[in-house]
mmCIF file of C-alpha atoms and ligand atoms in Angstrom:
data_model
loop_
_atom_site.group_PDB
_atom_site.id
_atom_site.type_symbol
_atom_site.label_atom_id
_atom_site.label_comp_id
_atom_site.label_asym_id
_atom_site.label_seq_id
_atom_site.Cartn_x
_atom_site.Cartn_y
_atom_site.Cartn_z
ATOM 1 C CA MET A 1228 28.843 -18.960 18.400
ATOM 2 C CA ASN A 1229 26.283 -18.632 15.609
ATOM 3 C CA LYS A 1230 27.042 -16.493 12.587
ATOM 4 C CA ARG A 1231 25.023 -13.513 13.784
ATOM 5 C CA ALA A 1232 26.643 -13.441 17.196
ATOM 6 C CA PHE A 1233 30.012 -13.829 15.558
ATOM 7 C CA MET A 1234 29.354 -10.873 13.238
ATOM 8 C CA LYS A 1235 28.228 -8.767 16.158
ATOM 9 C CA THR A 1236 31.380 -9.549 18.087
ATOM 10 C CA ALA A 1237 33.519 -8.998 15.020
ATOM 11 C CA THR A 1238 31.909 -5.597 14.385
ATOM 12 C CA ALA A 1239 32.320 -4.603 18.022
ATOM 13 C CA LEU A 1240 35.955 -5.674 17.937
ATOM 14 C CA ALA A 1241 36.654 -3.832 14.716
ATOM 15 C CA LEU A 1242 34.972 -0.692 16.094
ATOM 16 C CA GLY A 1243 36.693 -0.929 19.443
ATOM 17 C CA LEU A 1244 40.159 -1.588 18.178
ATOM 18 C CA GLY A 1245 39.985 0.616 15.130
ATOM 19 C CA LEU A 1246 41.221 -2.109 12.842
ATOM 20 C CA ALA A 1247 40.919 -1.743 9.104
ATOM 21 C CA SER A 1248 40.469 -5.353 8.174
ATOM 22 C CA GLN A 1249 42.942 -6.266 5.518
ATOM 23 C CA ALA A 1250 41.457 -9.532 4.249
ATOM 24 C CA THR A 1251 44.278 -10.059 1.814
ATOM 25 C CA ALA A 1252 47.122 -7.808 0.782
ATOM 26 C CA GLN A 1253 44.995 -6.551 -2.099
ATOM 27 C CA GLU A 1254 41.513 -6.198 -0.634
ATOM 28 C CA VAL A 1255 40.730 -3.691 2.078
ATOM 29 C CA THR A 1256 37.401 -3.310 3.879
ATOM 30 C CA LEU A 1257 36.577 0.195 5.050
ATOM 31 C CA ARG A 1258 34.061 0.766 7.818
ATOM 32 C CA LEU A 1259 31.567 3.530 7.032
ATOM 33 C CA VAL A 1260 29.080 5.277 9.321
ATOM 34 C CA SER A 1261 26.550 8.023 8.648
ATOM 35 C CA ALA A 1262 25.883 11.058 10.834
ATOM 36 C CA PHE A 1263 22.509 11.283 9.082
ATOM 37 C CA ALA A 1264 19.599 8.902 9.674
ATOM 38 C CA GLU A 1265 19.579 5.666 7.724
ATOM 39 C CA ASN A 1266 16.082 6.261 6.329
ATOM 40 C CA GLY A 1267 16.902 9.776 5.127
ATOM 41 C CA ILE A 1268 17.541 10.746 1.508
ATOM 42 C CA TYR A 1269 21.328 11.038 1.899
ATOM 43 C CA VAL A 1270 21.854 7.476 3.122
ATOM 44 C CA GLN A 1271 19.197 6.215 0.711
ATOM 45 C CA ARG A 1272 21.319 7.582 -2.116
ATOM 46 C CA LEU A 1273 24.583 6.421 -0.592
ATOM 47 C CA LEU A 1274 23.703 2.744 -0.112
ATOM 48 C CA PRO A 1275 23.285 1.864 -3.816
ATOM 49 C CA TRP A 1276 26.681 3.462 -4.387
ATOM 50 C CA VAL A 1277 28.196 1.287 -1.632
ATOM 51 C CA GLN A 1278 26.668 -1.773 -3.312
ATOM 52 C CA LYS A 1279 28.197 -0.788 -6.625
ATOM 53 C CA VAL A 1280 31.598 -0.138 -5.011
ATOM 54 C CA ASN A 1281 31.465 -3.591 -3.451
ATOM 55 C CA ALA A 1282 30.217 -5.369 -6.575
ATOM 56 C CA GLU A 1283 32.892 -3.836 -8.794
ATOM 57 C CA GLY A 1284 35.615 -3.755 -6.152
ATOM 58 C CA LYS A 1285 35.983 -7.442 -5.304
ATOM 59 C CA GLY A 1286 39.594 -8.179 -4.456
ATOM 60 C CA VAL A 1287 40.407 -4.454 -4.282
ATOM 61 C CA LEU A 1288 38.216 -2.478 -1.918
ATOM 62 C CA GLN A 1289 35.016 -3.081 0.000
ATOM 63 C CA ILE A 1290 32.905 -0.757 2.136
ATOM 64 C CA ASN A 1291 31.075 -2.057 5.187
ATOM 65 C CA PHE A 1292 28.185 0.245 6.102
ATOM 66 C CA ILE A 1293 27.869 0.010 9.861
ATOM 67 C CA GLY A 1294 24.922 2.334 10.422
ATOM 68 C CA GLY A 1295 23.611 5.784 11.258
ATOM 69 C CA PRO A 1296 23.460 7.825 14.485
ATOM 70 C CA LYS A 1297 22.499 4.740 16.516
ATOM 71 C CA ALA A 1298 25.985 3.346 15.809
ATOM 72 C CA ILE A 1299 27.785 6.633 16.507
ATOM 73 C CA PRO A 1300 25.897 9.764 17.622
ATOM 74 C CA THR A 1301 25.727 12.530 14.995
ATOM 75 C CA PHE A 1302 28.034 14.999 16.742
ATOM 76 C CA GLU A 1303 30.631 12.288 17.567
ATOM 77 C CA VAL A 1304 31.126 11.018 14.024
ATOM 78 C CA GLY A 1305 33.854 13.555 13.182
ATOM 79 C CA ASN A 1306 36.013 12.494 16.114
ATOM 80 C CA ALA A 1307 35.432 8.836 15.226
ATOM 81 C CA VAL A 1308 36.911 9.548 11.783
ATOM 82 C CA LYS A 1309 39.724 11.662 13.177
ATOM 83 C CA THR A 1310 40.809 8.969 15.626
ATOM 84 C CA GLY A 1311 40.247 6.034 13.279
ATOM 85 C CA VAL A 1312 37.431 4.412 15.258
ATOM 86 C CA VAL A 1313 35.822 4.236 11.817
ATOM 87 C CA ASP A 1314 37.490 4.629 8.435
ATOM 88 C CA MET A 1315 34.901 6.672 6.621
ATOM 89 C CA ALA A 1316 31.790 8.730 7.292
ATOM 90 C CA LEU A 1317 28.964 10.528 5.599
ATOM 91 C CA SER A 1318 28.549 13.804 7.427
ATOM 92 C CA THR A 1319 28.360 17.557 7.121
ATOM 93 C CA GLY A 1320 30.858 20.060 8.481
ATOM 94 C CA ALA A 1321 28.388 21.495 10.997
ATOM 95 C CA PHE A 1322 28.383 18.119 12.768
ATOM 96 C CA TYR A 1323 32.145 18.101 13.380
ATOM 97 C CA THR A 1324 33.036 21.668 14.367
ATOM 98 C CA ASN A 1325 34.262 19.939 17.562
ATOM 99 C CA VAL A 1326 37.101 18.555 15.406
ATOM 100 C CA MET A 1327 37.768 21.847 13.607
ATOM 101 C CA PRO A 1328 35.513 24.913 13.422
ATOM 102 C CA GLU A 1329 36.453 25.359 9.755
ATOM 103 C CA ALA A 1330 34.392 22.265 8.860
ATOM 104 C CA ASP A 1331 31.251 24.401 8.833
ATOM 105 C CA PHE A 1332 32.721 26.823 6.252
ATOM 106 C CA LEU A 1333 31.792 24.405 3.432
ATOM 107 C CA LYS A 1334 28.166 25.643 3.541
ATOM 108 C CA LEU A 1335 29.488 28.874 1.973
ATOM 109 C CA THR A 1336 30.544 27.409 -1.389
ATOM 110 C CA GLN A 1337 28.782 29.019 -4.342
ATOM 111 C CA ILE A 1338 30.258 26.831 -7.072
ATOM 112 C CA SER A 1339 29.773 23.156 -7.876
ATOM 113 C CA VAL A 1340 32.078 20.514 -6.449
ATOM 114 C CA ALA A 1341 33.271 19.834 -10.016
ATOM 115 C CA GLU A 1342 34.398 23.471 -10.172
ATOM 116 C CA GLN A 1343 35.917 23.196 -6.690
ATOM 117 C CA ARG A 1344 38.080 20.356 -7.974
ATOM 118 C CA LYS A 1345 39.214 22.515 -10.901
ATOM 119 C CA ASN A 1346 39.880 25.854 -9.193
ATOM 120 C CA GLY A 1347 41.909 24.537 -6.250
ATOM 121 C CA ALA A 1348 39.151 24.826 -3.609
ATOM 122 C CA PHE A 1349 39.063 21.053 -3.146
ATOM 123 C CA ASP A 1350 42.822 20.901 -2.543
ATOM 124 C CA ALA A 1351 42.658 23.901 -0.203
ATOM 125 C CA ILE A 1352 39.929 22.132 1.778
ATOM 126 C CA ASN A 1353 42.024 18.969 1.933
ATOM 127 C CA LYS A 1354 45.091 20.796 3.237
ATOM 128 C CA VAL A 1355 43.032 21.965 6.227
ATOM 129 C CA TRP A 1356 41.195 18.635 6.638
ATOM 130 C CA ASN A 1357 44.535 16.763 6.590
ATOM 131 C CA GLU A 1358 46.320 19.093 9.008
ATOM 132 C CA LYS A 1359 43.558 19.950 11.458
ATOM 133 C CA GLY A 1360 41.193 16.988 11.143
ATOM 134 C CA ASN A 1361 43.524 14.065 10.403
ATOM 135 C CA MET A 1362 41.035 13.433 7.593
ATOM 136 C CA GLN A 1363 40.817 13.225 3.836
ATOM 137 C CA TYR A 1364 37.855 15.093 2.337
ATOM 138 C CA LEU A 1365 36.709 12.542 -0.256
ATOM 139 C CA ALA A 1366 33.620 13.719 -2.126
ATOM 140 C CA ARG A 1367 30.603 15.970 -1.837
ATOM 141 C CA MET A 1368 27.417 14.090 -2.564
ATOM 142 C CA VAL A 1369 24.845 16.871 -2.043
ATOM 143 C CA GLU A 1370 24.649 20.155 -3.936
ATOM 144 C CA ASN A 1371 21.971 22.680 -4.840
ATOM 145 C CA GLN A 1372 20.108 22.174 -1.584
ATOM 146 C CA PRO A 1373 19.729 25.607 0.030
ATOM 147 C CA PHE A 1374 18.783 25.829 3.696
ATOM 148 C CA HIS A 1375 15.505 27.331 4.851
ATOM 149 C CA ILE A 1376 13.817 28.375 8.061
ATOM 150 C CA TYR A 1377 10.743 26.278 8.830
ATOM 151 C CA THR A 1378 8.472 27.631 11.545
ATOM 152 C CA ASN A 1379 5.035 27.361 13.087
ATOM 153 C CA LYS A 1380 4.862 31.085 13.860
ATOM 154 C CA PRO A 1381 4.314 33.293 10.815
ATOM 155 C CA VAL A 1382 6.462 36.377 10.198
ATOM 156 C CA ASP A 1383 5.906 39.265 7.790
ATOM 157 C CA LYS A 1384 9.530 40.378 7.772
ATOM 158 C CA PRO A 1385 12.893 38.717 8.457
ATOM 159 C CA ASP A 1386 12.571 39.134 12.191
ATOM 160 C CA PHE A 1387 12.223 36.089 14.423
ATOM 161 C CA THR A 1388 11.988 37.889 17.754
ATOM 162 C CA GLY A 1389 10.382 35.630 20.337
ATOM 163 C CA GLN A 1390 10.859 32.447 18.289
ATOM 164 C CA LYS A 1391 12.840 29.443 19.432
ATOM 165 C CA ILE A 1392 14.550 27.891 16.447
ATOM 166 C CA ARG A 1393 16.454 24.610 16.346
ATOM 167 C CA ILE A 1394 19.908 24.993 14.827
ATOM 168 C CA THR A 1395 23.262 23.422 14.156
ATOM 169 C CA PRO A 1396 26.362 25.602 13.688
ATOM 170 C CA VAL A 1397 25.233 26.177 10.056
ATOM 171 C CA TYR A 1398 22.588 28.670 11.092
ATOM 172 C CA ARG A 1399 23.776 30.048 14.445
ATOM 173 C CA GLU A 1400 25.072 33.524 13.641
ATOM 174 C CA PHE A 1401 22.525 34.211 10.900
ATOM 175 C CA PHE A 1402 19.484 33.221 12.985
ATOM 176 C CA GLN A 1403 20.800 35.164 15.964
ATOM 177 C CA ALA A 1404 21.142 38.203 13.697
ATOM 178 C CA LEU A 1405 17.458 37.657 12.820
ATOM 179 C CA ASN A 1406 16.699 37.868 16.577
ATOM 180 C CA ALA A 1407 15.802 34.186 17.019
ATOM 181 C CA ASN A 1408 16.548 32.242 20.199
ATOM 182 C CA VAL A 1409 18.562 29.274 19.046
ATOM 183 C CA ILE A 1410 18.771 25.721 20.386
ATOM 184 C CA THR A 1411 21.283 23.217 18.979
ATOM 185 C CA THR A 1412 20.115 19.648 18.399
ATOM 186 C CA PRO A 1413 21.068 16.813 16.074
ATOM 187 C CA PRO A 1414 18.426 16.020 13.433
ATOM 188 C CA GLY A 1415 17.281 13.019 15.461
ATOM 189 C CA GLU A 1416 15.831 15.306 18.137
ATOM 190 C CA VAL A 1417 13.927 17.742 15.920
ATOM 191 C CA TYR A 1418 10.595 15.896 15.836
ATOM 192 C CA THR A 1419 10.345 15.604 19.610
ATOM 193 C CA ALA A 1420 11.442 19.216 20.102
ATOM 194 C CA LEU A 1421 8.647 20.356 17.754
ATOM 195 C CA GLU A 1422 6.101 18.030 19.342
ATOM 196 C CA ARG A 1423 6.848 19.267 22.833
ATOM 197 C CA GLY A 1424 6.965 22.921 21.799
ATOM 198 C CA VAL A 1425 10.613 23.162 22.867
ATOM 199 C CA VAL A 1426 11.132 24.883 19.503
ATOM 200 C CA ASP A 1427 8.850 26.834 17.165
ATOM 201 C CA GLY A 1428 10.861 25.961 14.104
ATOM 202 C CA TYR A 1429 14.117 24.687 12.690
ATOM 203 C CA GLY A 1430 16.712 25.123 10.002
ATOM 204 C CA TRP A 1431 16.959 22.424 7.319
ATOM 205 C CA PRO A 1432 17.631 22.204 3.578
ATOM 206 C CA ILE A 1433 14.812 22.359 1.027
ATOM 207 C CA GLY A 1434 14.671 18.550 0.832
ATOM 208 C CA GLY A 1435 14.229 15.851 3.426
ATOM 209 C CA ILE A 1436 11.677 17.136 5.942
ATOM 210 C CA PHE A 1437 9.343 14.201 5.162
ATOM 211 C CA ASP A 1438 12.001 11.608 5.981
ATOM 212 C CA LEU A 1439 11.565 12.054 9.740
ATOM 213 C CA ASN A 1440 7.919 13.221 9.564
ATOM 214 C CA TRP A 1441 8.683 16.825 10.430
ATOM 215 C CA HIS A 1442 5.998 17.929 7.936
ATOM 216 C CA GLU A 1443 3.433 16.807 10.518
ATOM 217 C CA LYS A 1444 4.694 19.540 12.841
ATOM 218 C CA THR A 1445 5.513 22.265 10.300
ATOM 219 C CA LYS A 1446 3.228 25.130 9.177
ATOM 220 C CA PHE A 1447 5.468 27.524 7.235
ATOM 221 C CA ARG A 1448 8.648 27.562 5.152
ATOM 222 C CA VAL A 1449 10.438 30.894 4.820
ATOM 223 C CA ASP A 1450 11.851 31.772 1.396
ATOM 224 C CA PRO A 1451 14.386 32.374 0.026
ATOM 225 C CA GLY A 1452 16.888 29.674 0.895
ATOM 226 C CA PHE A 1453 20.498 30.499 1.713
ATOM 227 C CA TYR A 1454 23.917 28.720 1.613
ATOM 228 C CA ASP A 1455 24.191 25.219 0.148
ATOM 229 C CA ALA A 1456 23.829 22.060 2.229
ATOM 230 C CA GLU A 1457 27.132 20.225 2.172
ATOM 231 C CA VAL A 1458 26.999 16.474 2.758
ATOM 232 C CA SER A 1459 30.234 14.671 2.077
ATOM 233 C CA LEU A 1460 32.288 11.552 2.566
ATOM 234 C CA ILE A 1461 35.322 11.974 4.799
ATOM 235 C CA MET A 1462 37.999 9.456 5.680
ATOM 236 C CA ASN A 1463 40.557 8.881 8.410
ATOM 237 C CA LEU A 1464 43.840 10.160 6.943
ATOM 238 C CA PRO A 1465 46.109 7.287 8.067
ATOM 239 C CA ALA A 1466 43.570 4.800 6.651
ATOM 240 C CA TYR A 1467 43.543 6.761 3.385
ATOM 241 C CA LYS A 1468 47.332 6.838 3.217
ATOM 242 C CA LYS A 1469 47.513 3.116 3.885
ATOM 243 C CA LEU A 1470 45.580 2.308 0.703
ATOM 244 C CA THR A 1471 47.615 0.867 -2.125
ATOM 245 C CA ASP A 1472 47.724 2.845 -5.374
ATOM 246 C CA ALA A 1473 45.236 0.438 -6.931
ATOM 247 C CA GLN A 1474 42.839 0.800 -3.995
ATOM 248 C CA ARG A 1475 43.125 4.611 -3.944
ATOM 249 C CA ASN A 1476 42.621 4.859 -7.709
ATOM 250 C CA TYR A 1477 39.597 2.587 -7.543
ATOM 251 C CA LEU A 1478 38.100 4.612 -4.675
ATOM 252 C CA GLN A 1479 38.766 7.873 -6.532
ATOM 253 C CA LYS A 1480 37.013 6.587 -9.632
ATOM 254 C CA GLN A 1481 33.943 5.662 -7.590
ATOM 255 C CA LEU A 1482 33.964 8.983 -5.699
ATOM 256 C CA LEU A 1483 33.919 10.914 -8.966
ATOM 257 C CA ALA A 1484 31.082 8.695 -10.175
ATOM 258 C CA LEU A 1485 29.178 9.536 -6.981
ATOM 259 C CA GLU A 1486 29.652 13.276 -7.548
ATOM 260 C CA ALA A 1487 28.527 12.878 -11.152
ATOM 261 C CA GLU A 1488 25.118 11.863 -9.740
ATOM 262 C CA ASN A 1489 24.671 15.276 -8.094
ATOM 263 C CA THR A 1490 22.472 16.549 -10.932
ATOM 264 C CA PHE A 1491 19.744 14.667 -9.019
ATOM 265 C CA TRP A 1492 19.454 17.428 -6.413
ATOM 266 C CA THR A 1493 18.018 20.231 -8.529
ATOM 267 C CA LYS A 1494 14.957 18.181 -9.439
ATOM 268 C CA TYR A 1495 14.697 16.833 -5.905
ATOM 269 C CA ALA A 1496 14.555 20.427 -4.598
ATOM 270 C CA ALA A 1497 11.690 21.232 -6.987
ATOM 271 C CA ASP A 1498 9.867 17.995 -6.105
ATOM 272 C CA GLU A 1499 10.230 18.572 -2.377
ATOM 273 C CA THR A 1500 9.013 22.175 -2.699
ATOM 274 C CA ALA A 1501 5.859 20.889 -4.438
ATOM 275 C CA ARG A 1502 5.433 18.097 -1.896
ATOM 276 C CA GLN A 1503 5.592 20.601 0.973
ATOM 277 C CA ALA A 1504 2.852 22.692 -0.646
ATOM 278 C CA GLN A 1505 0.728 19.559 -1.096
ATOM 279 C CA ALA A 1506 1.250 18.728 2.571
ATOM 280 C CA GLY A 1507 -0.223 22.126 3.483
ATOM 281 C CA ILE A 1508 3.027 23.857 4.376
ATOM 282 C CA LYS A 1509 2.617 27.521 3.431
ATOM 283 C CA THR A 1510 5.413 29.582 1.923
ATOM 284 C CA ILE A 1511 6.370 32.877 3.491
ATOM 285 C CA ALA A 1512 8.068 34.874 0.740
ATOM 286 C CA PHE A 1513 9.522 38.345 1.158
ATOM 287 C CA ASP A 1514 9.401 41.000 -1.564
ATOM 288 C CA ALA A 1515 12.307 40.904 -4.019
ATOM 289 C CA ALA A 1516 14.433 43.539 -2.293
ATOM 290 C CA THR A 1517 13.929 42.029 1.168
ATOM 291 C CA ALA A 1518 14.626 38.548 -0.196
ATOM 292 C CA LYS A 1519 17.903 39.688 -1.731
ATOM 293 C CA ALA A 1520 18.928 41.492 1.454
ATOM 294 C CA PHE A 1521 18.061 38.339 3.479
ATOM 295 C CA ARG A 1522 20.249 36.110 1.313
ATOM 296 C CA ASP A 1523 23.096 38.613 1.151
ATOM 297 C CA LYS A 1524 22.969 38.979 4.915
ATOM 298 C CA ALA A 1525 23.257 35.202 5.344
ATOM 299 C CA TYR A 1526 26.526 35.156 3.377
ATOM 300 C CA GLU A 1527 27.876 38.338 4.973
ATOM 301 C CA ILE A 1528 27.254 36.958 8.435
ATOM 302 C CA GLY A 1529 28.532 33.508 7.496
ATOM 303 C CA TRP A 1530 31.831 34.854 6.178
ATOM 304 C CA ALA A 1531 32.163 37.346 9.045
ATOM 305 C CA ALA A 1532 31.828 34.492 11.545
ATOM 306 C CA ALA A 1533 34.287 32.347 9.571
ATOM 307 C CA THR A 1534 36.793 35.211 9.395
ATOM 308 C CA LYS A 1535 36.504 35.866 13.106
ATOM 309 C CA GLN A 1536 36.932 32.169 13.864
ATOM 310 C CA SER A 1537 39.829 31.498 11.543
ATOM 311 C CA PRO A 1538 41.000 34.566 9.590
ATOM 312 C CA GLU A 1539 43.787 32.893 7.644
ATOM 313 C CA ILE A 1540 41.777 29.895 6.440
ATOM 314 C CA ALA A 1541 38.606 31.917 5.760
ATOM 315 C CA GLY A 1542 40.774 34.269 3.698
ATOM 316 C CA ARG A 1543 42.111 31.350 1.655
ATOM 317 C CA PHE A 1544 38.674 29.771 1.127
ATOM 318 C CA LYS A 1545 36.629 32.869 0.317
ATOM 319 C CA PRO A 1546 37.932 33.621 -3.202
ATOM 320 C CA LEU A 1547 37.937 29.894 -4.048
ATOM 321 C CA PHE A 1548 34.302 29.376 -2.925
ATOM 322 C CA ALA A 1549 32.899 32.449 -4.720
ATOM 323 C CA LYS A 1550 30.975 32.491 -7.997
HETATM 324 O O1 173 B 1879 21.184 19.434 10.838
HETATM 325 C C1 173 B 1879 21.211 20.419 10.101
HETATM 326 O O2 173 B 1879 20.296 21.230 10.012
HETATM 327 C C2 173 B 1879 22.411 20.627 9.264
HETATM 328 O O3 173 B 1879 23.332 21.252 9.693
HETATM 329 C C3 173 B 1879 22.431 20.017 7.919
HETATM 330 C C4 173 B 1879 23.555 20.156 7.109
HETATM 331 C C5 173 B 1879 23.569 19.570 5.855
HETATM 332 C C6 173 B 1879 22.469 18.881 5.401
HETATM 333 C C7 173 B 1879 21.362 18.745 6.207
HETATM 334 C C8 173 B 1879 21.323 19.318 7.459
#
């Protein structure tokens, strides 16, 4: 067998058997997948971090990036982490509500992840992720990226009657309250859905619409944004518990370093807003009072849905996520 074929077989075996390869007693290799596309901004920012982890972690801990949604489909990544098919994933809660509906509540945080670590929110999240998801919530690598509605049909008020809008669980209740017809798809199907007219628009954060060429099929962005896109690293809990103290401490140090890079996102949001304008995407902005009501409604509806879904956990999270 040549080296390439051997690697392929080895990867398939490791995936299939759920083995965390323990090269020596001291060095562990963790298999990482992404629920987001490999050419998107999130993975583009993650890969240099993986390189750094590997360069500085020789003999302690290595991360093997397996791939994006072609390796494991977006909405199956959460279960792959839960069951240990992979050790680690980059994902967002909306993609693994099939593991636990509470995963999507993370869009409702109104404080930084640094503050979440200080005020107990991070620990409260981990209690739920451990118990319900068999996962460790490791680090949030995206902040200050509000979601928006992008559409090809203009509106003059927050009413999307007659529009078909692509969603994930992030947007469901809010967009339905705005009278939209909603269709759930993973990001990988948005371009085709727009091209074929299956949808008139979609929900997505302020940044990233150029990564999969959606700007070619987008006429308007609706302001203001709402919620905060949560993109995080999660890990299979047994795999996390199996780490030695040295491995866990090393990983923790690198996770905090990753979060320290989150200042990037504020400028990226401004840059992407300008880039959209340059690409001819027009902004639909409501007057100040309507804009405030729109944003407030997003949070009211988001928390109402969370409370209905899981009253006890929503009640624990709400004061910890608030400004
Ligand atoms: O696919 C989505 O619109 C979505 O839910 C999401 C969540 C976080 C970041 C980017 C997209």
